[in-house]
Short mmCIF file of C-alpha atoms in Angstrom, two decimals:
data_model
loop_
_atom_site.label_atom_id
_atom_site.label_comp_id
_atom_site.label_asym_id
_atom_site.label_seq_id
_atom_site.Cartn_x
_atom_site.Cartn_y
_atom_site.Cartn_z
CA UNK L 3 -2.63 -11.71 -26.30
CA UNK L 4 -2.72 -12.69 -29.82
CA UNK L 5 -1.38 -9.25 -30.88
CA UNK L 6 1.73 -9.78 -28.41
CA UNK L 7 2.13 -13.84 -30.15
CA UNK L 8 1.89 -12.12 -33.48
CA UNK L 9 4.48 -9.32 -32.89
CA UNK L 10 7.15 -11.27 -30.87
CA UNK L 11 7.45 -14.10 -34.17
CA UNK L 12 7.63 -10.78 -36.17
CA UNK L 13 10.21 -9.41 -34.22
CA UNK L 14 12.20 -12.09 -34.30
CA UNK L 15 11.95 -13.62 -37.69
CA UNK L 16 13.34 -9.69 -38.57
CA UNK L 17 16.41 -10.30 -36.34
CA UNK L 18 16.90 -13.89 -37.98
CA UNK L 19 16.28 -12.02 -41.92
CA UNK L 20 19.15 -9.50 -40.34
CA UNK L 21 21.62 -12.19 -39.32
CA UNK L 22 21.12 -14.16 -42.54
CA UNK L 23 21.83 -11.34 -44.54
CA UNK L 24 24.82 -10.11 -42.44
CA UNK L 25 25.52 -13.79 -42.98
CA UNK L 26 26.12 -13.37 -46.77
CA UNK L 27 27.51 -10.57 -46.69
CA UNK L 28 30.03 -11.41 -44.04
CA UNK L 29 30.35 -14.36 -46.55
CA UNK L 30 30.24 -12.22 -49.41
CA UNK L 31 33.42 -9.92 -48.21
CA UNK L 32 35.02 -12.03 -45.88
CA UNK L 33 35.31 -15.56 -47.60
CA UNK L 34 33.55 -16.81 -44.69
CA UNK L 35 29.86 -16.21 -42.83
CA UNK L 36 28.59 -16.15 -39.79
CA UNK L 37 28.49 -19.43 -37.64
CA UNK L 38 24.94 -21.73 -38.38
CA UNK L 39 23.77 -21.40 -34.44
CA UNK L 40 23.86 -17.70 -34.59
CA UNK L 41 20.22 -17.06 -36.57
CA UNK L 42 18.56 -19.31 -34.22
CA UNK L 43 20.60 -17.73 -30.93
CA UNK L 44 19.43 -14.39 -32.20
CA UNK L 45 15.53 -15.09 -32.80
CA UNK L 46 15.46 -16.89 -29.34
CA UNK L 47 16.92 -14.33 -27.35
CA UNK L 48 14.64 -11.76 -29.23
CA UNK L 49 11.87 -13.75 -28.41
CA UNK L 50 12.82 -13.69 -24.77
CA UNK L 51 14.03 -10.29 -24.52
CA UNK L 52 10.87 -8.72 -26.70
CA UNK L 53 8.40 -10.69 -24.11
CA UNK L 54 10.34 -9.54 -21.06
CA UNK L 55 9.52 -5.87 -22.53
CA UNK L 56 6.02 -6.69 -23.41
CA UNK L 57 5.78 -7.70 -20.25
CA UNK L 58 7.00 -4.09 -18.70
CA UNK L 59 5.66 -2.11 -20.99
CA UNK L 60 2.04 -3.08 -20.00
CA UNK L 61 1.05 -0.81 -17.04
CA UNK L 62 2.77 2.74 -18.44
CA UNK L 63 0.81 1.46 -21.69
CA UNK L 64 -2.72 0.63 -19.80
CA UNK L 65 -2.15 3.95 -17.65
CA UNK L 66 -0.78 6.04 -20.41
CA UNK L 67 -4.42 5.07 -22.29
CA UNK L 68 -6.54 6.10 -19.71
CA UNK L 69 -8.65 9.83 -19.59
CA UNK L 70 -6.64 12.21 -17.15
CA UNK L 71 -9.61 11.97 -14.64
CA UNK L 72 -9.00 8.33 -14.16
CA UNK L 73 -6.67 8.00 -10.61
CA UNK L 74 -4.96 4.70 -10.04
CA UNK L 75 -5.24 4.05 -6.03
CA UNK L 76 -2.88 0.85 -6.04
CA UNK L 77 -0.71 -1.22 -8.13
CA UNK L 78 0.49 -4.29 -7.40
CA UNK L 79 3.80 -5.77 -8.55
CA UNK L 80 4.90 -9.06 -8.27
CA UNK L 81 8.30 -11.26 -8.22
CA UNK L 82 7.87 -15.11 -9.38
CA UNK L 83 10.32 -17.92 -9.77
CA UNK L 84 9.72 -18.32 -13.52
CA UNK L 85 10.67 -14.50 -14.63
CA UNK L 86 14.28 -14.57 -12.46
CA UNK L 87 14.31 -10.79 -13.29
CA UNK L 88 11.13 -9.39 -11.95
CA UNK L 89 13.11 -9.41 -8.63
CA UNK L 90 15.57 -7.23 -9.34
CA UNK L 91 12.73 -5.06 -11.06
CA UNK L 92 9.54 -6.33 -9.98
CA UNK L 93 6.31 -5.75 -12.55
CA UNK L 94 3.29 -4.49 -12.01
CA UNK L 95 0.47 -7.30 -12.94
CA UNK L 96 -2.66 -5.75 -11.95
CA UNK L 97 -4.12 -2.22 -10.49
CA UNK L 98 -7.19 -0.47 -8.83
CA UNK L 99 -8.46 2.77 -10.29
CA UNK L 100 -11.16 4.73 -10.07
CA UNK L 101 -12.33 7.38 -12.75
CA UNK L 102 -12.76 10.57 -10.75
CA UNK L 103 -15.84 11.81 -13.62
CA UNK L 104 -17.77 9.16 -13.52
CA UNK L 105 -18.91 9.67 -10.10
CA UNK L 106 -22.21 10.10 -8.95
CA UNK L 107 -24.05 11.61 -6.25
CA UNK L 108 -27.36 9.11 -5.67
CA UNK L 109 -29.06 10.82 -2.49
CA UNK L 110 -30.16 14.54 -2.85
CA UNK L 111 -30.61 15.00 0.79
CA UNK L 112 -27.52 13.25 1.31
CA UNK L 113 -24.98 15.66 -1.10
CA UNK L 114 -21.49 13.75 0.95
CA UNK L 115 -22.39 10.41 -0.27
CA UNK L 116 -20.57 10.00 -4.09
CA UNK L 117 -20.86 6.55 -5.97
CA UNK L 118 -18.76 5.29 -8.50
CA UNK L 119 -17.00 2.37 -9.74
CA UNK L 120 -13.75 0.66 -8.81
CA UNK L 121 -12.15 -0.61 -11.47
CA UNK L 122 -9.88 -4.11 -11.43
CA UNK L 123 -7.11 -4.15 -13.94
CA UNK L 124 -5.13 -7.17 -14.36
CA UNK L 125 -2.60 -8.42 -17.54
CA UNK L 126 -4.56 -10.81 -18.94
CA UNK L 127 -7.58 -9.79 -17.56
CA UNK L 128 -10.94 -8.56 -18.42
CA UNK L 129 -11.73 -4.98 -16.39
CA UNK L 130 -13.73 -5.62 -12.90
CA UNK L 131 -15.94 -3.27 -11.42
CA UNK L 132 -17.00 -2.83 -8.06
CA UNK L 133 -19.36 -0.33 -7.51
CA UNK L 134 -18.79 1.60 -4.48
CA UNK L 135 -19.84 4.60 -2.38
CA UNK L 136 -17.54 6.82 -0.46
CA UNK L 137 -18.77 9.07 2.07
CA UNK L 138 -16.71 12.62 1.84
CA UNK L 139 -17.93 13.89 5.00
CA UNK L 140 -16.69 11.13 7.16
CA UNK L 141 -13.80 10.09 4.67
CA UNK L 142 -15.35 6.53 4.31
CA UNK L 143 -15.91 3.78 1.51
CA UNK L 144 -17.99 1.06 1.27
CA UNK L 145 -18.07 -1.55 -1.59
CA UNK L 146 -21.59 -1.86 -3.17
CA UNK L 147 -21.07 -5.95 -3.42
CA UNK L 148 -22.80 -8.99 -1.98
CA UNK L 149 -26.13 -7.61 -1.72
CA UNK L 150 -25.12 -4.23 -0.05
CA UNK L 151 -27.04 -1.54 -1.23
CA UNK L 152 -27.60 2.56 -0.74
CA UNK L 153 -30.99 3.30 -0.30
CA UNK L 154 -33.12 6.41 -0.90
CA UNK L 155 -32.08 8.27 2.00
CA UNK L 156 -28.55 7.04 2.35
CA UNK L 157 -28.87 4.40 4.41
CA UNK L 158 -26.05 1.50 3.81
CA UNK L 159 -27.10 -1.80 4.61
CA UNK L 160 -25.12 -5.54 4.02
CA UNK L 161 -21.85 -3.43 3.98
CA UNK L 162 -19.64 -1.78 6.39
CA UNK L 163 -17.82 1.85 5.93
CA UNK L 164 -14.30 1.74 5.86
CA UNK L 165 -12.32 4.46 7.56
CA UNK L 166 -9.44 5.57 4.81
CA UNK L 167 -6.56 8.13 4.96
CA UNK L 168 -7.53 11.40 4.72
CA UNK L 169 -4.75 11.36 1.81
CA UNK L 170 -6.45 8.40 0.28
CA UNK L 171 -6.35 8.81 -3.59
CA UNK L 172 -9.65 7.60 -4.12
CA UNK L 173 -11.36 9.42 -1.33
CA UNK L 174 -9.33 12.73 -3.00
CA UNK L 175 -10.28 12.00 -6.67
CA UNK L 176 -14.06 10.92 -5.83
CA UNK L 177 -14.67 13.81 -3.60
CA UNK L 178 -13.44 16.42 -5.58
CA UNK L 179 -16.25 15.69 -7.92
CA UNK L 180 -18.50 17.50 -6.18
#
């Protein structure tokens, strides 16, 4: 966040330097610069326009950082009142992934059961986890959270399986591993 601060003044005190010295030389050549409100116009629609792209650039950014075996299963875009232009483009503020190599297989005599880790991205946001166990066979999930656990022999208890789409991302990238 403090990188983005830092870099947006940067950008536009360079766009006010710019103006001031087309200013002198306008004033230089011409006999006559550029008008007083035009540094100021310039750095403030810089400012604006360089946090819109901030802004837009996150998620290709986050996603272009990530390992190959990492699969994102959703992203989630959002339109508010205070950035007009999200809804004719609407940005993505947060996604689910899961990283299709760090998965697991915790019961031997259970080889269908794979656990790995959700993981919560949001702008903004530290990285959530939510450790989870898909079962391949069935084309389940559950979320390891609130006390649910796997046992030894595969047993899930405090959760319930979820049924997915056999064309579920997650369900593909997690069971592919194995």
């Amino acid at each position: 966040m403090l990188n983005d601060f830092i870099s947006t003044i940067a950008a536009a005190l360079f766009v006010g330097l710019i103006v001031f010295l087309l200013s002198h030389i306008s004033k230089k050549y011409r006999g006559v610069g550029l008008p007083k409100w035009m540094m100021p116009a310039a750095a403030g629609a810089t400012i604006i326009l360089y946090s819109v792209w901030i802004e837009y650039r996150w998620y290709p950014h986050m996603r272009a950082e990530m390992p190959k075996s990492v699969v994102v299963l959703q992203a989630v875009d959002e339109s508010v009142p205070w950035r007009p232009w999200s809804y004719l483009m609407p940005m993505v503020v947060r996604f689910m992934a899961v990283d299709g190599d760090k998965v697991t297989h915790p019961v031997a005599s259970a080889p269908q059961l794979a656990e790995t880790d959700l993981l919560l991205i949001g702008r903004w946001r530290a990285v959530q986890t939510v450790p989870t166990v898909y079962d391949c066979k069935t084309g389940s999930r559950a979320d390891l959270i609130g006390g649910a656990t796997l046992s030894p022999d595969g047993t899930l208890s405090g959760a319930q399986w979820m049924k997915l789409p056999e064309q579920d991302p997650g369900l593909k990238a997690v069971c592919s591993k194995g």
